[in-house]
Tab-separated table of C-alpha atoms in Angstrom:
chain	number	residue	atom	x	y	z
A	189	MET	CA	13.559	19.649	21.939
A	190	ASP	CA	16.244	17.204	23.053
A	191	THR	CA	15.492	14.973	20.063
A	192	ASP	CA	12.974	14.688	17.260
A	193	VAL	CA	11.987	11.111	18.132
A	194	LEU	CA	12.490	9.056	21.281
A	195	VAL	CA	12.520	5.338	20.469
A	196	VAL	CA	11.785	3.123	23.462
A	197	GLY	CA	13.219	-0.361	22.962
A	198	ALA	CA	16.482	-1.415	21.321
A	199	GLY	CA	15.311	-4.706	19.848
A	200	PRO	CA	15.167	-5.289	16.101
A	201	VAL	CA	12.147	-3.035	15.555
A	202	GLY	CA	13.448	-0.106	17.595
A	203	LEU	CA	16.878	-0.348	15.995
A	204	ALA	CA	15.389	-0.577	12.501
A	205	LEU	CA	13.171	2.437	13.143
A	206	ALA	CA	16.105	4.439	14.465
A	207	CYS	CA	18.266	3.545	11.445
A	208	ALA	CA	15.510	4.534	9.043
A	209	LEU	CA	14.785	7.826	10.800
A	210	VAL	CA	18.449	8.840	10.859
A	211	GLN	CA	18.747	7.945	7.169
A	212	HIS	CA	15.912	10.411	6.606
A	213	GLY	CA	17.758	13.133	8.547
A	214	VAL	CA	15.758	12.913	11.791
A	215	SER	CA	17.441	13.099	15.200
A	216	VAL	CA	16.831	10.057	17.413
A	217	ARG	CA	17.521	8.744	20.887
A	218	VAL	CA	17.084	5.058	21.675
A	219	ILE	CA	16.602	3.872	25.253
A	220	ASP	CA	16.161	0.399	26.705
A	221	LYS	CA	15.676	-0.795	30.281
A	222	ALA	CA	17.860	-3.878	29.683
A	223	ALA	CA	21.427	-3.707	30.908
A	224	GLY	CA	22.753	-4.517	27.434
A	225	PRO	CA	22.061	-6.289	24.157
A	226	ALA	CA	20.485	-9.727	24.227
A	227	SER	CA	22.797	-12.610	23.385
A	228	THR	CA	19.945	-15.066	22.862
A	229	SER	CA	16.653	-14.676	21.074
A	230	ARG	CA	13.395	-16.368	20.238
A	231	ALA	CA	13.264	-15.438	16.533
A	232	ASN	CA	15.695	-17.150	14.190
A	233	PHE	CA	14.246	-16.837	10.696
A	234	VAL	CA	14.237	-13.765	8.475
A	235	HIS	CA	12.038	-14.053	5.392
A	236	ALA	CA	12.858	-12.285	2.139
A	237	ARG	CA	10.820	-9.200	3.018
A	238	GLY	CA	12.791	-8.766	6.240
A	239	SER	CA	16.068	-9.150	4.359
A	240	GLU	CA	14.903	-6.457	1.945
A	241	VAL	CA	14.187	-4.061	4.812
A	242	LEU	CA	17.645	-4.698	6.267
A	243	ASP	CA	19.129	-4.120	2.808
A	244	ARG	CA	17.337	-0.782	2.411
A	245	LEU	CA	18.571	0.208	5.874
A	246	GLY	CA	22.150	-0.636	4.924
A	247	ALA	CA	22.206	-3.255	7.693
A	248	LEU	CA	22.177	-6.508	5.702
A	249	GLY	CA	25.945	-6.705	5.394
A	250	ASP	CA	27.335	-10.234	5.596
A	251	LEU	CA	24.274	-11.719	7.303
A	252	PRO	CA	23.313	-13.827	4.247
A	253	GLN	CA	26.794	-15.373	4.210
A	254	GLU	CA	26.625	-16.100	7.960
A	255	SER	CA	23.134	-17.592	7.834
A	256	VAL	CA	22.137	-21.207	7.362
A	257	ARG	CA	20.303	-21.863	4.098
A	258	ALA	CA	17.827	-24.393	5.477
A	259	MET	CA	14.955	-23.990	3.049
A	260	THR	CA	13.012	-27.219	3.608
A	261	ILE	CA	10.690	-28.507	6.306
A	262	THR	CA	10.370	-32.288	6.579
A	263	THR	CA	7.681	-33.713	8.850
A	264	TYR	CA	8.072	-37.243	10.213
A	265	ALA	CA	6.036	-39.813	12.077
A	266	GLY	CA	8.915	-41.524	13.840
A	267	ASP	CA	11.472	-42.235	11.102
A	268	ARG	CA	8.885	-42.147	8.315
A	269	PRO	CA	8.876	-38.886	6.330
A	270	MET	CA	5.294	-37.747	5.764
A	271	MET	CA	5.725	-34.375	4.057
A	272	ARG	CA	8.466	-32.124	2.735
A	273	ILE	CA	7.949	-28.436	1.986
A	274	ARG	CA	10.630	-26.722	-0.088
A	275	PHE	CA	10.908	-22.974	0.187
A	276	GLY	CA	12.234	-21.180	-2.848
A	277	ASP	CA	12.163	-17.942	-4.805
A	278	PRO	CA	8.519	-16.811	-5.022
A	279	GLY	CA	9.364	-15.080	-8.293
A	280	LEU	CA	8.882	-11.559	-7.005
A	281	GLY	CA	12.211	-10.019	-7.951
A	282	THR	CA	14.260	-9.829	-4.768
A	283	ALA	CA	18.014	-9.798	-4.275
A	284	ALA	CA	17.640	-10.391	-0.514
A	285	PRO	CA	17.444	-14.071	0.476
A	286	PRO	CA	15.567	-15.586	3.427
A	287	MET	CA	17.924	-16.401	6.282
A	288	VAL	CA	18.108	-18.771	9.230
A	289	ILE	CA	20.018	-16.603	11.681
A	290	SER	CA	19.678	-15.568	15.299
A	291	GLN	CA	17.706	-12.441	16.098
A	292	ALA	CA	20.638	-11.460	18.313
A	293	ARG	CA	22.895	-11.385	15.240
A	294	VAL	CA	20.330	-9.336	13.301
A	295	GLU	CA	20.221	-6.858	16.169
A	296	GLU	CA	24.016	-6.703	16.177
A	297	GLY	CA	23.987	-5.819	12.482
A	298	LEU	CA	21.418	-3.092	13.108
A	299	ARG	CA	23.434	-1.678	16.020
A	300	GLU	CA	26.527	-1.552	13.821
A	301	ARG	CA	24.608	0.314	11.147
A	302	LEU	CA	23.086	2.709	13.685
A	303	ALA	CA	26.517	3.403	15.181
A	304	ALA	CA	27.838	4.192	11.699
A	305	LEU	CA	24.985	6.714	11.459
A	306	GLY	CA	26.122	8.298	14.725
A	307	VAL	CA	23.625	6.883	17.266
A	308	ARG	CA	24.046	4.294	20.014
A	309	PRO	CA	21.339	2.810	22.256
A	310	GLU	CA	21.258	3.961	25.874
A	311	TRP	CA	21.147	0.746	27.925
A	312	GLY	CA	19.890	0.301	31.471
A	313	ASN	CA	17.664	3.367	31.322
A	314	GLY	CA	14.028	2.569	30.645
A	315	LEU	CA	10.948	4.753	30.474
A	316	VAL	CA	9.194	5.527	33.782
A	317	GLU	CA	6.735	8.275	32.932
A	318	ALA	CA	5.478	10.067	29.838
A	319	ARG	CA	3.369	13.175	29.376
A	320	GLN	CA	2.401	14.656	26.051
A	321	ASP	CA	1.016	17.966	24.872
A	322	ALA	CA	0.330	19.577	21.521
A	323	ALA	CA	4.031	20.214	20.862
A	324	GLY	CA	5.702	17.035	22.033
A	325	VAL	CA	6.311	14.367	24.670
A	326	THR	CA	8.111	14.713	27.991
A	327	ALA	CA	9.641	11.402	29.077
A	328	VAL	CA	11.052	10.632	32.514
A	329	LEU	CA	13.728	7.938	32.474
A	330	ALA	CA	14.791	5.459	35.129
A	331	ASP	CA	17.866	7.518	36.027
A	332	GLY	CA	15.663	10.532	36.752
A	333	ALA	CA	16.568	12.413	33.601
A	334	THR	CA	13.893	14.131	31.549
A	335	VAL	CA	13.859	13.962	27.751
A	336	ARG	CA	11.791	16.279	25.611
A	337	ALA	CA	10.948	14.790	22.200
A	338	GLY	CA	8.654	15.726	19.374
A	339	TRP	CA	7.429	12.129	19.102
A	340	MET	CA	7.809	8.858	21.001
A	341	VAL	CA	7.558	5.350	19.547
A	342	GLY	CA	7.124	2.267	21.697
A	343	CYS	CA	9.128	-0.651	20.299
A	344	ASP	CA	9.417	-2.232	23.733
A	345	GLY	CA	7.743	-5.592	23.212
A	346	SER	CA	4.540	-7.270	24.275
A	347	GLY	CA	4.764	-5.874	27.823
A	348	SER	CA	5.262	-2.363	26.420
A	349	THR	CA	5.647	0.346	29.052
A	350	VAL	CA	4.845	2.947	26.388
A	351	ARG	CA	1.536	1.256	25.578
A	352	LYS	CA	0.580	0.955	29.240
A	353	LEU	CA	1.485	4.569	30.081
A	354	THR	CA	-0.465	5.776	27.071
A	355	GLY	CA	-3.525	3.719	28.008
A	356	ILE	CA	-3.845	1.892	24.692
A	357	GLY	CA	-5.813	-1.332	25.052
A	358	PHE	CA	-4.198	-4.654	24.095
A	359	PRO	CA	-7.024	-7.195	23.931
A	360	GLY	CA	-6.458	-10.808	23.036
A	361	VAL	CA	-6.601	-14.430	24.115
A	362	LYS	CA	-4.285	-17.267	25.074
A	363	VAL	CA	-4.003	-19.668	22.141
A	364	SER	CA	-2.072	-22.513	23.749
A	365	GLU	CA	-0.442	-23.739	26.915
A	366	ARG	CA	3.322	-23.999	26.878
A	367	PHE	CA	6.125	-24.544	24.433
A	368	LEU	CA	9.677	-25.470	25.366
A	369	LEU	CA	12.475	-23.863	23.378
A	370	VAL	CA	16.110	-24.950	23.556
A	371	ASP	CA	19.206	-23.897	21.601
A	372	GLY	CA	22.065	-26.358	21.800
A	373	HIS	CA	24.088	-29.152	20.230
A	374	LEU	CA	22.827	-32.583	19.226
A	375	GLU	CA	24.864	-35.743	19.677
A	376	GLY	CA	24.523	-39.357	18.629
A	377	GLY	CA	22.447	-40.509	15.758
A	378	PRO	CA	21.257	-41.031	13.288
A	379	PRO	CA	22.129	-37.339	12.685
A	380	LEU	CA	19.569	-34.871	11.388
A	381	GLU	CA	19.957	-33.225	7.990
A	382	ARG	CA	21.183	-29.653	8.297
A	383	SER	CA	19.720	-28.757	4.900
A	384	GLY	CA	16.366	-28.000	6.485
A	385	THR	CA	14.053	-28.108	9.481
A	386	SER	CA	12.768	-31.441	10.770
A	387	GLY	CA	9.474	-31.864	12.594
A	388	TRP	CA	7.735	-34.809	14.249
A	389	ALA	CA	3.990	-35.275	14.604
A	390	HIS	CA	3.411	-37.035	17.921
A	391	ARG	CA	0.339	-37.724	20.027
A	392	ASP	CA	1.838	-35.765	22.941
A	393	GLY	CA	2.679	-32.729	20.811
A	394	VAL	CA	4.840	-31.605	17.924
A	395	LEU	CA	8.601	-31.272	18.105
A	396	GLY	CA	10.730	-29.338	15.644
A	397	ALA	CA	14.480	-29.067	15.076
A	398	MET	CA	15.940	-26.198	13.035
A	399	PRO	CA	19.656	-25.940	12.171
A	400	MET	CA	21.370	-22.816	13.464
A	401	PRO	CA	24.810	-21.285	12.845
A	402	ASP	CA	27.806	-22.624	14.811
A	403	ASP	CA	26.579	-26.215	14.396
A	404	GLN	CA	23.723	-25.628	16.838
A	405	TRP	CA	20.074	-26.642	16.674
A	406	ARG	CA	16.922	-24.955	17.865
A	407	LEU	CA	14.431	-27.406	19.391
A	408	LEU	CA	10.795	-26.393	19.869
A	409	ALA	CA	8.270	-28.685	21.553
A	410	TYR	CA	4.652	-28.298	22.598
A	411	ASP	CA	4.380	-29.822	26.065
A	412	ALA	CA	1.094	-29.372	27.900
A	413	ALA	CA	2.232	-31.976	30.455
A	414	PHE	CA	5.076	-29.768	31.700
A	415	THR	CA	3.318	-27.744	34.399
A	416	GLU	CA	6.112	-25.838	36.125
A	417	ASP	CA	5.404	-22.097	36.008
A	418	LYS	CA	8.914	-20.667	36.167
A	419	PRO	CA	11.349	-23.478	35.420
A	420	SER	CA	15.082	-22.875	35.236
A	421	GLN	CA	16.955	-23.349	31.981
A	422	GLU	CA	18.382	-26.553	33.426
A	423	ARG	CA	14.888	-27.969	34.069
A	424	ILE	CA	13.726	-27.060	30.555
A	425	ALA	CA	16.810	-28.722	29.048
A	426	GLU	CA	16.267	-31.776	31.243
A	427	ARG	CA	12.692	-32.084	30.030
A	428	MET	CA	13.770	-31.667	26.389
A	429	ARG	CA	16.305	-34.496	26.828
A	430	VAL	CA	13.381	-36.757	27.734
A	431	ILE	CA	11.099	-35.555	24.948
A	432	LEU	CA	13.657	-35.671	22.120
A	433	PRO	CA	14.076	-39.472	21.749
A	434	GLU	CA	10.427	-40.150	22.634
A	435	ARG	CA	8.973	-37.982	19.861
A	436	THR	CA	11.600	-38.545	17.176
A	437	GLY	CA	11.823	-42.298	17.694
A	438	ARG	CA	15.630	-41.947	17.556
A	439	SER	CA	16.895	-43.454	20.784
A	440	GLY	CA	20.496	-42.607	19.985
A	441	LEU	CA	19.823	-38.883	19.448
A	442	ARG	CA	20.793	-36.804	22.477
A	443	LEU	CA	20.729	-33.154	23.473
A	444	GLY	CA	24.243	-32.125	24.445
A	445	GLU	CA	25.479	-28.702	25.546
A	446	VAL	CA	22.670	-26.145	25.850
A	447	THR	CA	23.318	-22.450	25.212
A	448	TRP	CA	19.822	-21.182	25.945
A	449	ALA	CA	16.437	-22.500	27.052
A	450	SER	CA	13.085	-20.865	27.555
A	451	LEU	CA	9.394	-21.570	28.092
A	452	PHE	CA	6.646	-19.525	26.479
A	453	ARG	CA	2.901	-19.493	26.018
A	454	VAL	CA	1.258	-18.414	22.787
A	455	HIS	CA	-1.006	-15.375	22.963
A	456	ARG	CA	-2.809	-13.463	20.243
A	457	ARG	CA	-3.093	-9.746	20.956
A	458	LEU	CA	-3.574	-6.626	18.833
A	459	ALA	CA	-3.419	-3.026	20.046
A	460	GLU	CA	-6.693	-1.145	19.756
A	461	THR	CA	-4.819	1.658	18.042
A	462	TYR	CA	-1.244	2.180	16.882
A	463	ARG	CA	-1.269	5.830	17.869
A	464	ALA	CA	-2.329	8.099	20.704
A	465	GLY	CA	-1.435	11.700	19.879
A	466	ARG	CA	2.335	11.968	19.573
A	467	VAL	CA	2.951	8.427	20.799
A	468	LEU	CA	3.010	5.464	18.413
A	469	LEU	CA	3.546	1.701	18.677
A	470	ALA	CA	5.444	-0.736	16.457
A	471	GLY	CA	6.348	-4.427	16.495
A	472	ASP	CA	5.369	-6.611	19.458
A	473	ALA	CA	4.177	-3.548	21.351
A	474	ALA	CA	1.354	-3.413	18.798
A	475	HIS	CA	0.805	-7.096	17.976
A	476	VAL	CA	1.854	-10.495	19.338
A	477	HIS	CA	1.124	-13.945	17.975
A	478	ALA	CA	2.438	-17.474	17.644
A	479	PRO	CA	5.962	-17.985	16.254
A	480	PHE	CA	4.823	-20.403	13.541
A	481	GLY	CA	5.729	-19.078	10.108
A	482	GLY	CA	8.418	-16.701	11.348
A	483	GLN	CA	6.198	-13.627	10.950
A	484	GLY	CA	6.885	-11.724	14.186
A	485	MET	CA	10.179	-9.934	13.603
A	486	LEU	CA	9.322	-9.721	9.898
A	487	THR	CA	6.104	-7.793	10.561
A	488	GLY	CA	7.824	-5.539	13.075
A	489	LEU	CA	10.588	-4.591	10.640
A	490	GLY	CA	7.910	-3.665	8.116
A	491	ASP	CA	6.181	-1.493	10.731
A	492	ALA	CA	9.408	0.372	11.416
A	493	GLU	CA	10.204	1.121	7.782
A	494	ASN	CA	6.633	2.179	6.993
A	495	LEU	CA	6.448	4.569	9.937
A	496	ALA	CA	9.905	6.102	9.518
A	497	TRP	CA	9.490	7.892	6.193
A	498	LYS	CA	6.085	9.260	7.139
A	499	LEU	CA	7.218	10.542	10.508
A	500	ALA	CA	10.311	12.089	8.902
A	501	LEU	CA	8.237	14.129	6.436
A	502	ILE	CA	6.121	15.438	9.315
A	503	VAL	CA	9.083	16.219	11.584
A	504	GLN	CA	10.791	18.113	8.755
A	505	GLY	CA	7.679	20.076	7.823
A	506	VAL	CA	7.399	18.635	4.329
A	507	ALA	CA	3.973	17.206	5.158
A	508	ARG	CA	1.760	19.900	6.620
A	509	GLY	CA	-1.742	20.760	7.708
A	510	PRO	CA	-4.526	18.169	7.612
A	511	ALA	CA	-2.508	16.119	5.106
A	512	ALA	CA	0.197	15.544	7.734
A	513	GLU	CA	-2.386	14.090	10.076
A	514	ARG	CA	-3.738	11.837	7.332
A	515	LEU	CA	-0.221	10.738	6.408
A	516	LEU	CA	0.495	9.644	9.961
A	517	GLU	CA	-2.856	7.885	10.213
A	518	SER	CA	-1.938	5.926	7.071
A	519	TYR	CA	0.666	4.067	9.152
A	520	GLN	CA	-2.051	2.220	11.041
A	521	ALA	CA	-4.283	2.017	7.974
A	522	GLU	CA	-1.537	0.224	6.020
A	523	ARG	CA	0.025	-1.930	8.730
A	524	ARG	CA	-2.754	-2.986	11.125
A	525	PRO	CA	-4.712	-5.028	8.520
A	526	LEU	CA	-1.531	-7.019	7.831
A	527	ALA	CA	-1.060	-7.692	11.549
A	528	THR	CA	-4.673	-8.869	11.737
A	529	ALA	CA	-4.051	-11.336	8.912
A	530	VAL	CA	-0.799	-12.540	10.497
A	531	LEU	CA	-2.518	-13.109	13.838
A	532	ARG	CA	-5.268	-15.082	12.133
A	533	GLY	CA	-2.829	-17.249	10.175
A	534	SER	CA	-0.423	-17.942	13.032
A	535	THR	CA	-3.318	-18.837	15.339
A	536	ALA	CA	-4.628	-21.351	12.810
A	537	ALA	CA	-1.140	-22.852	12.443
A	538	THR	CA	-0.815	-23.164	16.214
A	539	LYS	CA	-4.133	-24.957	16.565
A	540	VAL	CA	-3.145	-27.407	13.831
A	541	ASN	CA	0.224	-28.105	15.430
A	542	ILE	CA	-1.132	-28.709	18.928
A	543	ALA	CA	-4.148	-30.793	17.873
A	544	GLY	CA	-4.572	-33.421	20.578
A	545	GLY	CA	-7.792	-35.242	19.744
A	546	PRO	CA	-8.022	-38.166	17.291
A	547	LEU	CA	-9.911	-36.111	14.695
A	548	GLY	CA	-7.496	-33.194	14.893
A	549	ARG	CA	-4.470	-35.465	14.572
A	550	PHE	CA	-6.053	-37.288	11.619
A	551	LEU	CA	-6.717	-34.012	9.798
A	552	ARG	CA	-3.187	-32.818	10.497
A	553	ASP	CA	-1.249	-36.029	9.889
A	554	GLN	CA	-3.249	-37.470	7.014
A	555	VAL	CA	-5.148	-34.720	5.202
A	556	LEU	CA	-3.003	-31.599	5.610
A	557	MET	CA	0.246	-33.504	5.197
A	558	ARG	CA	-0.860	-34.707	1.784
A	559	VAL	CA	-2.213	-31.302	0.754
A	560	PHE	CA	1.035	-29.546	1.633
A	561	SER	CA	3.024	-32.068	-0.384
A	562	GLN	CA	1.593	-30.514	-3.566
A	563	ALA	CA	4.054	-28.303	-5.464
A	564	TRP	CA	1.589	-25.455	-5.964
A	565	ILE	CA	0.773	-25.381	-2.248
A	566	GLN	CA	4.485	-25.157	-1.479
A	567	ARG	CA	4.856	-22.229	-3.892
A	568	TRP	CA	1.883	-20.565	-2.235
A	569	THR	CA	3.433	-21.123	1.208
A	570	THR	CA	6.715	-19.529	0.124
A	571	TYR	CA	4.850	-16.621	-1.414
A	572	THR	CA	2.677	-16.074	1.653
A	573	THR	CA	5.336	-16.305	4.360
A	574	SER	CA	7.801	-14.107	2.440
A	575	GLN	CA	5.463	-11.063	2.801
A	576	LEU	CA	6.726	-9.857	-0.582
A	577	TRP	CA	3.079	-9.839	-1.637
A	578	VAL	CA	2.142	-7.100	0.838
A	579	SER	CA	0.334	-4.267	-0.908
A	580	TYR	CA	-1.254	-1.010	0.216
A	581	ARG	CA	-3.504	-0.615	-2.825
A	582	ARG	CA	-6.569	-0.248	-0.641
A	583	GLY	CA	-4.918	2.123	1.815
A	584	PRO	CA	-5.387	5.901	1.879
A	585	LEU	CA	-2.189	6.482	-0.131
A	586	GLY	CA	-3.086	3.953	-2.813
A	587	ARG	CA	-5.878	4.230	-5.331
A	588	ARG	CA	-7.607	7.263	-3.785
A	589	LEU	CA	-4.576	9.538	-4.131
A	590	ALA	CA	-3.056	7.948	-7.204
A	591	GLY	CA	-6.312	7.927	-9.157
A	592	SER	CA	-7.435	5.019	-11.289
A	593	ARG	CA	-4.356	4.934	-13.487
A	594	ALA	CA	-2.285	1.765	-13.122
A	595	GLY	CA	0.507	0.080	-14.963
A	596	SER	CA	-0.126	-2.404	-17.739
A	597	SER	CA	-0.855	-6.041	-16.979
A	598	GLY	CA	1.781	-7.524	-14.693
A	599	ARG	CA	3.146	-4.133	-13.613
A	600	PRO	CA	2.744	-2.800	-10.069
A	601	ARG	CA	-0.201	-0.620	-9.137
A	602	PRO	CA	-0.052	2.262	-6.652
A	603	GLY	CA	0.505	0.718	-3.225
A	604	ASP	CA	2.208	-2.436	-4.547
A	605	ARG	CA	5.766	-3.427	-3.748
A	606	VAL	CA	8.177	-2.653	-6.592
A	607	GLY	CA	10.700	-5.421	-7.214
A	608	ASP	CA	14.420	-4.912	-6.752
A	609	LEU	CA	14.927	-3.793	-10.342
A	610	ALA	CA	18.279	-3.561	-12.074
A	611	CYS	CA	18.704	0.172	-12.685
A	612	LEU	CA	21.059	2.767	-14.080
A	613	ARG	CA	22.068	5.921	-12.243
A	614	ALA	CA	22.223	9.266	-14.012
A	615	ASP	CA	25.928	8.694	-14.776
A	616	GLY	CA	25.153	5.344	-16.423
A	617	SER	CA	26.550	3.175	-13.638
A	618	ARG	CA	24.615	0.057	-12.677
A	619	THR	CA	22.772	-0.376	-9.386
A	620	ARG	CA	19.668	-1.946	-7.804
A	621	LEU	CA	16.531	-0.027	-6.927
A	622	HIS	CA	16.397	-1.176	-3.304
A	623	ALA	CA	20.073	-0.369	-2.753
A	624	GLU	CA	19.267	3.266	-3.621
A	625	LEU	CA	16.199	3.492	-1.346
A	626	ARG	CA	18.122	4.276	1.829
A	627	GLY	CA	16.266	7.296	3.129
A	628	LYS	CA	15.376	8.221	-0.464
A	629	TRP	CA	12.472	8.251	-2.876
A	630	ALA	CA	13.067	7.294	-6.485
A	631	VAL	CA	11.661	8.391	-9.820
A	632	LEU	CA	12.421	5.972	-12.603
A	633	ASN	CA	11.274	5.438	-16.124
A	634	ASP	CA	10.576	1.859	-17.077
A	635	GLY	CA	11.415	2.574	-20.706
A	636	PRO	CA	12.797	5.216	-23.096
A	637	GLU	CA	11.854	8.876	-22.784
A	638	THR	CA	9.659	10.506	-25.423
A	639	GLY	CA	12.564	12.791	-26.248
A	640	PRO	CA	15.419	14.853	-24.770
A	641	GLY	CA	14.232	17.115	-21.972
A	642	SER	CA	10.749	15.608	-22.039
A	643	ASP	CA	8.314	17.249	-19.646
A	644	THR	CA	5.766	14.448	-19.915
A	645	GLY	CA	7.851	11.408	-18.915
A	646	ALA	CA	10.245	10.555	-16.109
A	647	GLU	CA	12.357	13.723	-16.396
A	648	GLY	CA	9.276	15.860	-15.887
A	649	ALA	CA	8.098	13.602	-13.070
A	650	PHE	CA	11.505	13.863	-11.415
A	651	ALA	CA	11.413	17.664	-11.612
A	652	ALA	CA	7.934	17.662	-10.058
A	653	ALA	CA	9.093	15.372	-7.242
A	654	ARG	CA	12.160	17.508	-6.600
A	655	ARG	CA	9.984	20.568	-6.100
A	656	ARG	CA	8.319	18.874	-3.118
A	657	LEU	CA	10.929	16.409	-1.867
A	658	GLY	CA	14.177	18.193	-2.701
A	659	ASP	CA	17.248	15.979	-2.472
A	660	ARG	CA	15.179	13.251	-0.836
A	661	VAL	CA	14.415	11.926	-4.341
A	662	ILE	CA	16.808	10.347	-6.828
A	663	ARG	CA	16.545	9.652	-10.562
A	664	LEU	CA	17.017	6.126	-11.918
A	665	SER	CA	16.331	4.314	-15.174
A	666	VAL	CA	15.343	0.710	-15.789
A	667	ALA	CA	17.382	-0.860	-18.562
A	668	GLY	CA	15.590	-2.752	-21.307
A	669	ALA	CA	12.022	-1.852	-20.341
A	670	ALA	CA	9.345	-1.448	-22.985
A	671	SER	CA	7.243	1.579	-22.006
A	672	GLY	CA	7.969	5.175	-21.111
A	673	SER	CA	5.806	5.814	-18.044
A	674	ALA	CA	7.409	7.118	-14.853
A	675	LEU	CA	7.221	5.482	-11.417
A	676	LEU	CA	7.442	7.359	-8.119
A	677	VAL	CA	8.689	4.819	-5.560
A	678	ARG	CA	8.383	5.359	-1.830
A	679	PRO	CA	11.392	4.802	0.483
A	680	ASP	CA	9.876	1.488	1.638
A	681	GLY	CA	9.875	0.123	-1.931
A	682	HIS	CA	6.159	0.597	-2.620
A	683	LEU	CA	4.786	2.436	-5.625
A	684	ALA	CA	3.323	5.850	-4.871
A	685	CYS	CA	2.014	6.609	-8.356
A	686	THR	CA	2.693	6.327	-12.064
A	687	GLY	CA	2.618	8.930	-14.822
A	688	GLY	CA	4.227	12.275	-15.590
A	689	PRO	CA	4.627	15.533	-13.644
A	690	ALA	CA	0.885	16.121	-13.305
A	691	GLU	CA	0.278	12.726	-11.670
A	692	VAL	CA	3.310	13.049	-9.386
A	693	THR	CA	2.319	16.562	-8.316
A	694	ARG	CA	-1.256	15.492	-7.628
A	695	TRP	CA	-0.131	12.517	-5.525
A	696	LEU	CA	2.386	14.526	-3.497
A	697	ASP	CA	-0.061	17.381	-2.923
A	698	GLY	CA	-2.676	14.899	-1.736
A	699	ALA	CA	-0.278	12.993	0.515
A	700	LEU	CA	1.714	15.909	1.905
A	701	GLY	CA	-0.607	18.915	1.644
C-alpha cells in the first residue's frame, strides 16, 4: 500500500479528516484538483461544536482571537428593528466559542496543523479513476500516477468525483432560485453595528449583512429578478450596489471595495449511502443544503471526526471480524440522521426567508418575528444551531452495546456528548477533557475511587480499556464530582459506556470484536 487512506479534497472536511487520522497513527495522502488553497469561501460561521472539533484536532489555535464575536441577529423593516436574536452559551459545558471567521482561515489553521503532523495536501492533482477490490482501492490521478490505498474518502464537495465514480446516488431538489453573495467594505451611513448580523425583510427578498474580520462585511441577498446564469463578480457587485440601499432603506449606505462575489442556488441533496465498499463520503460530498443556520461546514467537521477514529481502529487491526464491519457501518448510522435533520431545518429556513406572497410575508414578518423575540426561543435557537446537543444514544454503539445502565439524572448516557470537563492528569496537573482527546480515548472517574487499587471503579475500567486499546487510552479524573462510576469517552467526545471493567470490556468486545 502507498498509504492507509487516500483523502480526496483539501477543504475543511478533508483536512480535518486527515488531521484526525494522523493523530490516530494512520498514514494519509490528501489530493485536490484545485491549483492551491482557496482564498475566499462561502462559509463564515463556526458554531461551538465546530470549534470543539478544531480544538480536539489541535487546530483551533488563535482562531477565536482572530474571529469577530457577532452573536446577535437583528431583523429590520427599513430602519425599524423588528426582532433581535441573541446567541449565547447554551449551558452545555464548552470551552470552544462560536466564531465569525472565514472558512479560508479555518482551512489555513487545519493545513498548519496537518503540516505539523507531517502531511501536506497535493494540489493540482485530482482523482480521475478509481477501482476497488477486497484489499483496497487503486486511484489514478490527473498526472497519471497510480496510488494504492487501503481506503478512500471523498471530501470533494457537492460535485464529488469520488461519489460519481463510485456510483452513489445523490437525489434531491432545488429549493430556491438565486442568492447573491458579496464580501467587501461598506461606506457612508448610517453605519451598521458590528456587534452582530443585520437583516432586512423586503418584498423583493431578504438581505443580510454579517461583520467579517478586517473591517469587511458579508452581504447575502435573495434575488429572483437577477436572471444572468454566469455573471462576473463585477456584475454581481453592481447588482448588490443597487439592492443595498433599496432593501435597507439607507440611501447613504454604499458598497465600496469588493474582495469576492458569487452567485449560488440552494439545493437539498443527500447521498443514498455514505459508503460503497472501501470508499466513503463526508461533508458536502454526502449532503448539501441551504447556508441558513451555518450548519454546512459544522456538519462536515463532525463527519470527519466521527469517521476517523473508527477507520483508524479498522486500519490498525484493533477492530476485527464482523464487528469491524459493524463499526464502519455505524458512521452512516450515527451521522446520516443528523444530516437529514439539518437538510429539513435549513430547507424550512430558506422557504421562510424567500417567502414572496402576502401570506408568507405576513407569517414571517409578523408572526415569526414576534415568536423569535421570546427569550426561551432564542435559547432554543442557540442550543439547536450549536450542535452540542447531538447524541448517538439510538445508534448501534449506544444503548445496544452499552446496555441499559446510564448515569444519574443530568449525567450523560452512552452516545451523548460529554462536556469539556475540568480534569486532573495522573500526575495531578490540571487539564480539560477535550484537550486530551487528540487521537485518544479517555477513562475518567467522576468521583472518588472505592479504595486504592480498586478493580471495580475507574482504575479497573482503565486497565480493561488498556488491554484492548493500548496507549490509545488515557486516564483522567474529574475534580469535585460526587459519584465513583467510570466513564469511557470516545475520541470524538461522546460517551461509550459507564461502569467498571466488566462494562468497559463488554462494550469494547461488542464494538471491536
